[in-house]
C-alpha cells in the first residue's frame, strides 16, 4: 500500500489533526500571542483516568515499511505532536468486528500532529530519517488500555514517487 | 532583576519542568521508542473542566524586559512546550495574600518546557529572538479562570553577562 498525504478530511474518522492550518485562532496577551485553540478531543475513560504529558523519543524506520501489528487504546485518546520538522508515518484502520480492517497509511508534513481517538486501531510511532521526539498527551489510570492485533501476514508500505 | 537558569529544583514550588533530562523513562514498541513518562501534573478544577491542546504562536520580546503585570489561572494548570530550540523566559512569583510577591525570572535551555501549577502567578508567554510556537495543554470549562495583577510599577528584567 502507498503513503498518502495527511489531511484533516482523510483523518477525520480516526481522530483530529493538530495543526495551525485551518484552526480557530485569536490573539491574546495584548496581541503578542496567537492562540490556535482547542485542537484535539482528549478522551479519558475508565477508573481514575487522568491526562498525562510525556515525551516519546522514536528511532527512525526504513522504507518500505513492514506492518505486522496494530494496536488501540480502549480507555483514552493519544495525541502526538512532533518536536522537529521531520515527517512521520501515521497508520490507522477502521474496526471490523474487533479487528483492524485494511489500514490507511499517511505521511505528515511539518507542523502536523495527530490525536488518535479512543479505541481507534493505529500503528506504532513511526518517524523517518532520524531520531525524533514527540510530545504525547494520553491517558493514565487503572484498567487495561492496550489491545494489540497481529495480522499473521505483512502489509508492505511504500513511498509513492 | 536578572535571569537565572531554569532548573527543576528552582521551579518546583511553581510547577514542573517538562524535559527528558532526569525523567523516568522506559522502552516501548519493541525498543524502538523511549517513553519519558508522565512529566507534568495536569490540574483541572471547576465546572465541566476538561484538558485542551492548543498551539500558541508568540511574538518575540526585547531585552531588557519590562514586567508590569502577572496572571494566574485559578481553575487549572497550563503547560508550555517549545516547538523550537529558541529560549524563552519564564516568570513566576509566590503568592502573598492574593498578590504576586517578588517574581523570579528564568531562562530556558533547549528541550525545556514548563507546567505552571494551578493558581500560580506567572508572566505571559515570552519568547526571544523570533516568532516561536508552543504546544499548550491547559483547561477548558466554565467559570473565570483568569486573575490578573497589575503592579503599578515596572520590574526591569535583564540578561546576565
mmCIF file of C-alpha atoms in Angstrom:
data_model
loop_
_atom_site.group_PDB
_atom_site.id
_atom_site.type_symbol
_atom_site.label_atom_id
_atom_site.label_comp_id
_atom_site.label_asym_id
_atom_site.label_seq_id
_atom_site.Cartn_x
_atom_site.Cartn_y
_atom_site.Cartn_z
ATOM 1 C CA UNK A 1 0.000 0.000 0.000
ATOM 2 C CA UNK A 2 1.114 3.546 -0.685
ATOM 3 C CA UNK A 3 1.511 6.531 1.595
ATOM 4 C CA UNK A 4 -0.989 9.313 1.094
ATOM 5 C CA UNK A 5 -0.816 12.926 2.286
ATOM 6 C CA UNK A 6 -2.264 13.512 5.745
ATOM 7 C CA UNK A 7 -5.310 15.779 5.534
ATOM 8 C CA UNK A 8 -7.905 16.710 8.138
ATOM 9 C CA UNK A 9 -10.649 15.296 5.963
ATOM 10 C CA UNK A 10 -8.999 11.937 5.370
ATOM 11 C CA UNK A 11 -8.072 11.584 9.038
ATOM 12 C CA UNK A 12 -11.443 12.686 10.453
ATOM 13 C CA UNK A 13 -12.836 9.166 11.024
ATOM 14 C CA UNK A 14 -9.839 8.354 13.217
ATOM 15 C CA UNK A 15 -9.286 11.495 15.296
ATOM 16 C CA UNK A 16 -8.057 15.028 14.695
ATOM 17 C CA UNK A 17 -5.086 16.712 13.088
ATOM 18 C CA UNK A 18 -3.278 19.033 15.472
ATOM 19 C CA UNK A 19 -2.172 21.921 13.305
ATOM 20 C CA UNK A 20 -2.497 25.677 12.993
ATOM 21 C CA UNK A 21 -3.644 25.449 9.406
ATOM 22 C CA UNK A 22 -7.425 25.742 9.360
ATOM 23 C CA UNK A 23 -7.771 26.080 13.140
ATOM 24 C CA UNK A 24 -9.815 28.594 15.109
ATOM 25 C CA UNK A 25 -7.402 31.199 16.457
ATOM 26 C CA UNK A 26 -7.454 34.520 18.251
ATOM 27 C CA UNK A 27 -4.985 36.965 19.781
ATOM 28 C CA UNK A 28 -4.164 37.001 23.496
ATOM 29 C CA UNK A 29 -1.523 38.755 25.614
ATOM 30 C CA UNK A 30 -2.129 42.213 24.100
ATOM 31 C CA UNK A 31 -1.770 40.750 20.651
ATOM 32 C CA UNK A 32 1.685 39.283 21.275
ATOM 33 C CA UNK A 33 0.440 35.689 21.152
ATOM 34 C CA UNK A 34 -1.919 33.991 18.738
ATOM 35 C CA UNK A 35 -3.840 31.108 20.282
ATOM 36 C CA UNK A 36 -4.720 28.246 17.926
ATOM 37 C CA UNK A 37 -7.418 26.928 20.143
ATOM 38 C CA UNK A 38 -8.559 23.513 21.302
ATOM 39 C CA UNK A 39 -7.132 21.399 18.510
ATOM 40 C CA UNK A 40 -7.888 17.909 19.795
ATOM 41 C CA UNK A 41 -10.556 15.964 21.625
ATOM 42 C CA UNK A 42 -8.892 14.355 24.625
ATOM 43 C CA UNK A 43 -10.825 11.269 25.694
ATOM 44 C CA UNK A 44 -10.415 9.750 29.156
ATOM 45 C CA UNK A 45 -12.369 6.678 30.226
ATOM 46 C CA UNK A 46 -12.150 4.065 32.960
ATOM 47 C CA UNK A 47 -11.223 4.198 36.604
ATOM 48 C CA UNK A 48 -9.183 7.103 37.968
ATOM 49 C CA UNK A 49 -8.410 8.338 34.493
ATOM 50 C CA UNK A 50 -6.300 11.455 34.046
ATOM 51 C CA UNK A 51 -4.476 13.175 31.202
ATOM 52 C CA UNK A 52 -0.699 12.779 31.025
ATOM 53 C CA UNK A 53 2.043 14.635 29.178
ATOM 54 C CA UNK A 54 5.045 12.565 28.096
ATOM 55 C CA UNK A 55 7.829 12.778 25.527
ATOM 56 C CA UNK A 56 8.373 9.873 23.137
ATOM 57 C CA UNK A 57 11.810 9.571 21.535
ATOM 58 C CA UNK A 58 11.432 7.436 18.432
ATOM 59 C CA UNK A 59 14.043 5.570 16.409
ATOM 60 C CA UNK A 60 13.594 6.001 12.654
ATOM 61 C CA UNK A 61 12.085 3.277 10.485
ATOM 62 C CA UNK A 62 13.213 2.318 6.998
ATOM 63 C CA UNK A 63 11.078 2.252 3.885
ATOM 64 C CA UNK A 64 9.445 0.133 2.627
ATOM 65 C CA UNK A 65 7.764 -0.279 5.996
ATOM 66 C CA UNK A 66 6.585 -3.690 7.162
ATOM 67 C CA UNK A 67 3.332 -3.545 9.117
ATOM 68 C CA UNK A 68 2.538 -6.721 11.028
ATOM 69 C CA UNK A 69 0.657 -5.411 14.055
ATOM 70 C CA UNK A 70 -1.719 -2.650 15.071
ATOM 71 C CA UNK A 71 -2.913 -1.534 18.483
ATOM 72 C CA UNK A 72 -5.651 0.529 20.077
ATOM 73 C CA UNK A 73 -6.292 2.119 23.449
ATOM 74 C CA UNK A 74 -9.814 1.357 24.671
ATOM 75 C CA UNK A 75 -9.676 3.852 27.543
ATOM 76 C CA UNK A 76 -8.270 7.007 26.002
ATOM 77 C CA UNK A 77 -7.128 9.101 23.080
ATOM 78 C CA UNK A 78 -3.434 9.578 22.320
ATOM 79 C CA UNK A 79 -2.015 12.771 20.829
ATOM 80 C CA UNK A 80 1.389 13.096 19.166
ATOM 81 C CA UNK A 81 2.989 16.365 18.168
ATOM 82 C CA UNK A 82 6.464 16.319 16.561
ATOM 83 C CA UNK A 83 9.269 18.393 18.061
ATOM 84 C CA UNK A 84 11.027 18.581 14.705
ATOM 85 C CA UNK A 85 10.107 19.206 11.103
ATOM 86 C CA UNK A 86 10.851 15.598 10.169
ATOM 87 C CA UNK A 87 7.943 13.685 8.626
ATOM 88 C CA UNK A 88 6.451 10.620 10.251
ATOM 89 C CA UNK A 89 4.056 7.921 9.125
ATOM 90 C CA UNK A 90 0.570 7.617 10.571
ATOM 91 C CA UNK A 91 -1.192 4.293 10.100
ATOM 92 C CA UNK A 92 -4.800 3.842 11.147
ATOM 93 C CA UNK A 93 -7.561 1.383 10.329
ATOM 94 C CA UNK A 94 -11.322 1.115 10.704
ATOM 95 C CA UNK A 95 -12.531 -1.578 13.034
ATOM 96 C CA UNK A 96 -14.153 -4.688 11.654
ATOM 97 C CA UNK A 97 -15.720 -6.825 14.382
ATOM 98 C CA UNK A 98 -12.908 -6.198 16.837
ATOM 99 C CA UNK A 99 -10.074 -6.397 14.324
ATOM 100 C CA UNK A 100 -8.437 -3.763 12.135
ATOM 101 C CA UNK A 101 -9.791 -3.648 8.593
ATOM 102 C CA UNK A 102 -7.493 -2.617 5.746
ATOM 103 C CA UNK A 103 -5.157 0.126 7.055
ATOM 104 C CA UNK A 104 -4.538 3.580 5.650
ATOM 105 C CA UNK A 105 -1.010 4.999 5.728
ATOM 106 C CA UNK A 106 -0.402 8.760 5.805
ATOM 107 C CA UNK A 107 2.765 10.835 5.577
ATOM 108 C CA UNK A 108 2.840 14.056 7.612
ATOM 109 C CA UNK A 109 4.183 17.426 6.578
ATOM 110 C CA UNK A 110 5.927 19.840 9.004
ATOM 111 C CA UNK A 111 3.570 21.314 11.603
ATOM 112 C CA UNK A 112 1.201 18.357 11.622
ATOM 113 C CA UNK A 113 0.434 16.402 14.757
ATOM 114 C CA UNK A 114 -2.340 13.916 15.356
ATOM 115 C CA UNK A 115 -4.764 12.924 18.060
ATOM 116 C CA UNK A 116 -5.819 9.314 17.671
ATOM 117 C CA UNK A 117 -9.310 8.843 19.046
ATOM 118 C CA UNK A 118 -10.060 6.342 21.796
ATOM 119 C CA UNK A 119 -10.216 2.753 20.575
ATOM 120 C CA UNK A 120 -9.005 3.515 17.034
ATOM 121 C CA UNK A 121 -6.608 0.989 15.535
ATOM 122 C CA UNK A 122 -3.197 2.504 14.772
ATOM 123 C CA UNK A 123 0.409 1.613 14.123
ATOM 124 C CA UNK A 124 3.251 2.417 16.467
ATOM 125 C CA UNK A 125 5.085 5.730 16.360
ATOM 126 C CA UNK A 126 6.944 5.733 13.040
ATOM 127 C CA UNK A 127 9.415 8.531 12.432
ATOM 128 C CA UNK A 128 11.641 8.506 9.368
ATOM 129 C CA UNK A 129 15.216 9.614 8.674
ATOM 130 C CA UNK A 130 16.389 10.365 12.240
ATOM 131 C CA UNK A 131 15.674 10.004 15.939
ATOM 132 C CA UNK A 132 12.617 12.179 16.544
ATOM 133 C CA UNK A 133 10.964 13.469 19.700
ATOM 134 C CA UNK A 134 7.213 13.937 20.151
ATOM 135 C CA UNK A 135 5.063 15.498 22.835
ATOM 136 C CA UNK A 136 2.417 12.949 23.754
ATOM 137 C CA UNK A 137 -0.837 13.569 25.605
ATOM 138 C CA UNK A 138 -2.525 10.342 26.593
ATOM 139 C CA UNK A 139 -4.377 8.711 29.438
ATOM 140 C CA UNK A 140 -3.226 7.446 32.799
ATOM 141 C CA UNK A 141 -5.301 5.403 35.216
ATOM 142 C CA UNK A 142 -6.365 1.901 36.056
ATOM 143 C CA UNK A 143 -7.503 -0.855 33.722
ATOM 144 C CA UNK A 144 -6.160 -2.394 30.523
ATOM 145 C CA UNK A 145 -5.675 0.369 27.965
ATOM 146 C CA UNK A 146 -3.895 -1.678 25.296
ATOM 147 C CA UNK A 147 -5.329 -4.005 22.687
ATOM 148 C CA UNK A 148 -2.974 -5.486 20.067
ATOM 149 C CA UNK A 149 -3.786 -7.254 16.821
ATOM 150 C CA UNK A 150 -1.170 -9.295 14.954
ATOM 151 C CA UNK A 151 -2.191 -9.794 11.348
ATOM 152 C CA UNK A 152 -0.299 -13.011 10.749
ATOM 153 C CA UNK A 153 0.950 -11.513 7.485
ATOM 154 C CA UNK A 154 2.783 -8.342 6.475
ATOM 155 C CA UNK A 155 1.483 -5.187 4.837
ATOM 156 C CA UNK A 156 4.275 -3.578 2.851
ATOM 157 C CA UNK A 157 4.000 0.216 2.812
ATOM 158 C CA UNK A 158 5.861 2.050 0.092
ATOM 159 C CA UNK A 159 6.506 5.673 -0.701
ATOM 160 C CA UNK A 160 4.925 6.991 -3.823
ATOM 161 C CA UNK A 161 7.296 8.662 -6.268
ATOM 162 C CA UNK B 1 16.231 41.608 38.336
ATOM 163 C CA UNK B 2 18.390 39.080 36.498
ATOM 164 C CA UNK B 3 17.528 35.960 34.604
ATOM 165 C CA UNK B 4 18.568 32.698 36.223
ATOM 166 C CA UNK B 5 18.888 29.244 34.657
ATOM 167 C CA UNK B 6 15.708 27.184 34.769
ATOM 168 C CA UNK B 7 16.209 24.100 36.943
ATOM 169 C CA UNK B 8 13.716 21.566 38.255
ATOM 170 C CA UNK B 9 14.676 22.392 41.819
ATOM 171 C CA UNK B 10 14.239 26.148 41.468
ATOM 172 C CA UNK B 11 10.943 25.733 39.611
ATOM 173 C CA UNK B 12 9.462 23.082 41.937
ATOM 174 C CA UNK B 13 7.366 25.494 44.045
ATOM 175 C CA UNK B 14 5.608 26.704 40.890
ATOM 176 C CA UNK B 15 5.008 23.538 38.875
ATOM 177 C CA UNK B 16 7.105 21.067 36.896
ATOM 178 C CA UNK B 17 9.729 21.179 34.188
ATOM 179 C CA UNK B 18 8.779 19.117 31.166
ATOM 180 C CA UNK B 19 12.035 17.629 29.965
ATOM 181 C CA UNK B 20 13.663 14.288 29.271
ATOM 182 C CA UNK B 21 16.652 15.108 31.454
ATOM 183 C CA UNK B 22 16.108 13.443 34.829
ATOM 184 C CA UNK B 23 12.747 11.915 33.888
ATOM 185 C CA UNK B 24 11.533 8.360 34.423
ATOM 186 C CA UNK B 25 11.711 6.591 31.078
ATOM 187 C CA UNK B 26 11.340 3.130 29.617
ATOM 188 C CA UNK B 27 11.317 1.466 26.202
ATOM 189 C CA UNK B 28 8.099 0.652 24.340
ATOM 190 C CA UNK B 29 7.305 -0.500 20.778
ATOM 191 C CA UNK B 30 9.878 -3.323 20.805
ATOM 192 C CA UNK B 31 12.546 -0.913 21.935
ATOM 193 C CA UNK B 32 12.040 1.490 19.024
ATOM 194 C CA UNK B 33 10.566 4.231 21.231
ATOM 195 C CA UNK B 34 11.695 5.535 24.609
ATOM 196 C CA UNK B 35 8.847 6.896 26.719
ATOM 197 C CA UNK B 36 9.765 9.772 29.056
ATOM 198 C CA UNK B 37 6.770 9.259 31.222
ATOM 199 C CA UNK B 38 4.211 11.500 32.907
ATOM 200 C CA UNK B 39 6.219 14.710 33.064
ATOM 201 C CA UNK B 40 3.603 17.117 34.371
ATOM 202 C CA UNK B 41 0.719 17.294 36.830
ATOM 203 C CA UNK B 42 -2.308 18.458 34.876
ATOM 204 C CA UNK B 43 -4.795 20.141 37.211
ATOM 205 C CA UNK B 44 -8.444 20.630 36.238
ATOM 206 C CA UNK B 45 -10.916 22.285 38.588
ATOM 207 C CA UNK B 46 -14.345 23.878 38.313
ATOM 208 C CA UNK B 47 -17.440 23.039 36.340
ATOM 209 C CA UNK B 48 -17.235 20.871 33.230
ATOM 210 C CA UNK B 49 -13.455 21.076 33.216
ATOM 211 C CA UNK B 50 -11.501 19.252 30.531
ATOM 212 C CA UNK B 51 -7.936 19.257 29.225
ATOM 213 C CA UNK B 52 -7.252 21.086 25.962
ATOM 214 C CA UNK B 53 -4.381 21.016 23.477
ATOM 215 C CA UNK B 54 -3.636 24.289 21.690
ATOM 216 C CA UNK B 55 -0.722 25.897 19.859
ATOM 217 C CA UNK B 56 0.460 29.343 20.943
ATOM 218 C CA UNK B 57 2.417 31.366 18.384
ATOM 219 C CA UNK B 58 4.355 34.008 20.288
ATOM 220 C CA UNK B 59 5.968 37.213 19.055
ATOM 221 C CA UNK B 60 9.458 37.748 20.464
ATOM 222 C CA UNK B 61 10.135 40.218 23.281
ATOM 223 C CA UNK B 62 13.126 42.504 23.575
ATOM 224 C CA UNK B 63 15.562 42.653 26.479
ATOM 225 C CA UNK B 64 15.616 44.252 28.942
ATOM 226 C CA UNK B 65 12.094 43.015 29.581
ATOM 227 C CA UNK B 66 9.530 45.224 31.291
ATOM 228 C CA UNK B 67 7.220 43.305 33.623
ATOM 229 C CA UNK B 68 4.139 45.259 34.682
ATOM 230 C CA UNK B 69 1.550 42.525 35.107
ATOM 231 C CA UNK B 70 1.244 38.897 36.155
ATOM 232 C CA UNK B 71 -1.646 36.485 35.900
ATOM 233 C CA UNK B 72 -2.812 33.171 37.301
ATOM 234 C CA UNK B 73 -5.388 30.544 36.416
ATOM 235 C CA UNK B 74 -7.426 29.534 39.460
ATOM 236 C CA UNK B 75 -9.063 26.564 37.757
ATOM 237 C CA UNK B 76 -6.220 24.773 36.028
ATOM 238 C CA UNK B 77 -2.569 24.198 35.259
ATOM 239 C CA UNK B 78 -1.044 25.393 31.999
ATOM 240 C CA UNK B 79 1.768 23.551 30.230
ATOM 241 C CA UNK B 80 4.019 25.029 27.531
ATOM 242 C CA UNK B 81 6.459 23.053 25.421
ATOM 243 C CA UNK B 82 8.509 24.873 22.778
ATOM 244 C CA UNK B 83 8.440 23.665 19.168
ATOM 245 C CA UNK B 84 11.871 25.139 18.519
ATOM 246 C CA UNK B 85 15.224 25.285 20.267
ATOM 247 C CA UNK B 86 14.831 29.012 20.910
ATOM 248 C CA UNK B 87 14.991 30.048 24.575
ATOM 249 C CA UNK B 88 12.092 31.706 26.329
ATOM 250 C CA UNK B 89 11.668 33.494 29.629
ATOM 251 C CA UNK B 90 9.604 32.033 32.457
ATOM 252 C CA UNK B 91 8.469 34.434 35.159
ATOM 253 C CA UNK B 92 6.692 33.155 38.262
ATOM 254 C CA UNK B 93 6.022 34.533 41.730
ATOM 255 C CA UNK B 94 4.902 33.225 45.103
ATOM 256 C CA UNK B 95 1.552 34.468 46.307
ATOM 257 C CA UNK B 96 1.347 36.983 49.094
ATOM 258 C CA UNK B 97 -2.219 37.482 50.296
ATOM 259 C CA UNK B 98 -3.715 37.294 46.827
ATOM 260 C CA UNK B 99 -0.983 39.252 45.060
ATOM 261 C CA UNK B 100 2.287 38.195 43.478
ATOM 262 C CA UNK B 101 5.303 38.604 45.743
ATOM 263 C CA UNK B 102 8.686 39.381 44.195
ATOM 264 C CA UNK B 103 8.951 37.472 40.892
ATOM 265 C CA UNK B 104 11.641 35.079 39.744
ATOM 266 C CA UNK B 105 12.739 35.134 36.102
ATOM 267 C CA UNK B 106 14.200 32.052 34.446
ATOM 268 C CA UNK B 107 15.759 31.479 31.034
ATOM 269 C CA UNK B 108 15.143 28.096 29.413
ATOM 270 C CA UNK B 109 17.584 25.926 27.526
ATOM 271 C CA UNK B 110 16.611 23.759 24.507
ATOM 272 C CA UNK B 111 14.380 20.827 25.439
ATOM 273 C CA UNK B 112 12.827 22.524 28.453
ATOM 274 C CA UNK B 113 9.098 23.051 28.762
ATOM 275 C CA UNK B 114 7.106 24.010 31.833
ATOM 276 C CA UNK B 115 3.848 23.175 33.508
ATOM 277 C CA UNK B 116 2.651 26.078 35.630
ATOM 278 C CA UNK B 117 0.600 24.778 38.532
ATOM 279 C CA UNK B 118 -2.980 25.882 39.106
ATOM 280 C CA UNK B 119 -3.262 29.334 40.671
ATOM 281 C CA UNK B 120 0.462 30.146 40.413
ATOM 282 C CA UNK B 121 1.311 33.717 39.398
ATOM 283 C CA UNK B 122 3.188 33.897 36.099
ATOM 284 C CA UNK B 123 4.088 36.220 33.279
ATOM 285 C CA UNK B 124 2.785 35.912 29.749
ATOM 286 C CA UNK B 125 4.454 33.713 27.154
ATOM 287 C CA UNK B 126 7.807 35.382 26.462
ATOM 288 C CA UNK B 127 9.862 34.019 23.589
ATOM 289 C CA UNK B 128 13.032 35.772 22.491
ATOM 290 C CA UNK B 129 14.714 36.351 19.136
ATOM 291 C CA UNK B 130 11.975 35.097 16.786
ATOM 292 C CA UNK B 131 8.349 34.071 16.417
ATOM 293 C CA UNK B 132 8.069 30.832 18.386
ATOM 294 C CA UNK B 133 5.401 28.158 18.582
ATOM 295 C CA UNK B 134 4.491 26.202 21.710
ATOM 296 C CA UNK B 135 2.265 23.239 22.399
ATOM 297 C CA UNK B 136 -0.020 24.219 25.272
ATOM 298 C CA UNK B 137 -2.057 21.913 27.489
ATOM 299 C CA UNK B 138 -4.475 23.831 29.661
ATOM 300 C CA UNK B 139 -8.001 23.733 30.973
ATOM 301 C CA UNK B 140 -11.325 24.300 29.283
ATOM 302 C CA UNK B 141 -14.653 24.621 31.039
ATOM 303 C CA UNK B 142 -16.949 27.050 32.764
ATOM 304 C CA UNK B 143 -16.071 29.724 35.298
ATOM 305 C CA UNK B 144 -13.494 32.514 35.485
ATOM 306 C CA UNK B 145 -10.052 31.002 35.010
ATOM 307 C CA UNK B 146 -8.065 34.259 34.783
ATOM 308 C CA UNK B 147 -6.839 36.511 37.555
ATOM 309 C CA UNK B 148 -4.596 39.472 36.636
ATOM 310 C CA UNK B 149 -2.455 41.650 38.857
ATOM 311 C CA UNK B 150 -1.065 44.976 37.628
ATOM 312 C CA UNK B 151 1.846 46.075 39.780
ATOM 313 C CA UNK B 152 1.520 49.805 39.148
ATOM 314 C CA UNK B 153 5.283 49.899 38.583
ATOM 315 C CA UNK B 154 7.720 48.096 36.317
ATOM 316 C CA UNK B 155 10.161 45.287 37.056
ATOM 317 C CA UNK B 156 13.070 45.510 34.639
ATOM 318 C CA UNK B 157 14.472 42.082 33.813
ATOM 319 C CA UNK B 158 17.986 41.969 32.399
ATOM 320 C CA UNK B 159 20.183 39.258 30.994
ATOM 321 C CA UNK B 160 23.230 38.412 32.982
ATOM 322 C CA UNK B 161 26.501 38.528 31.079
#
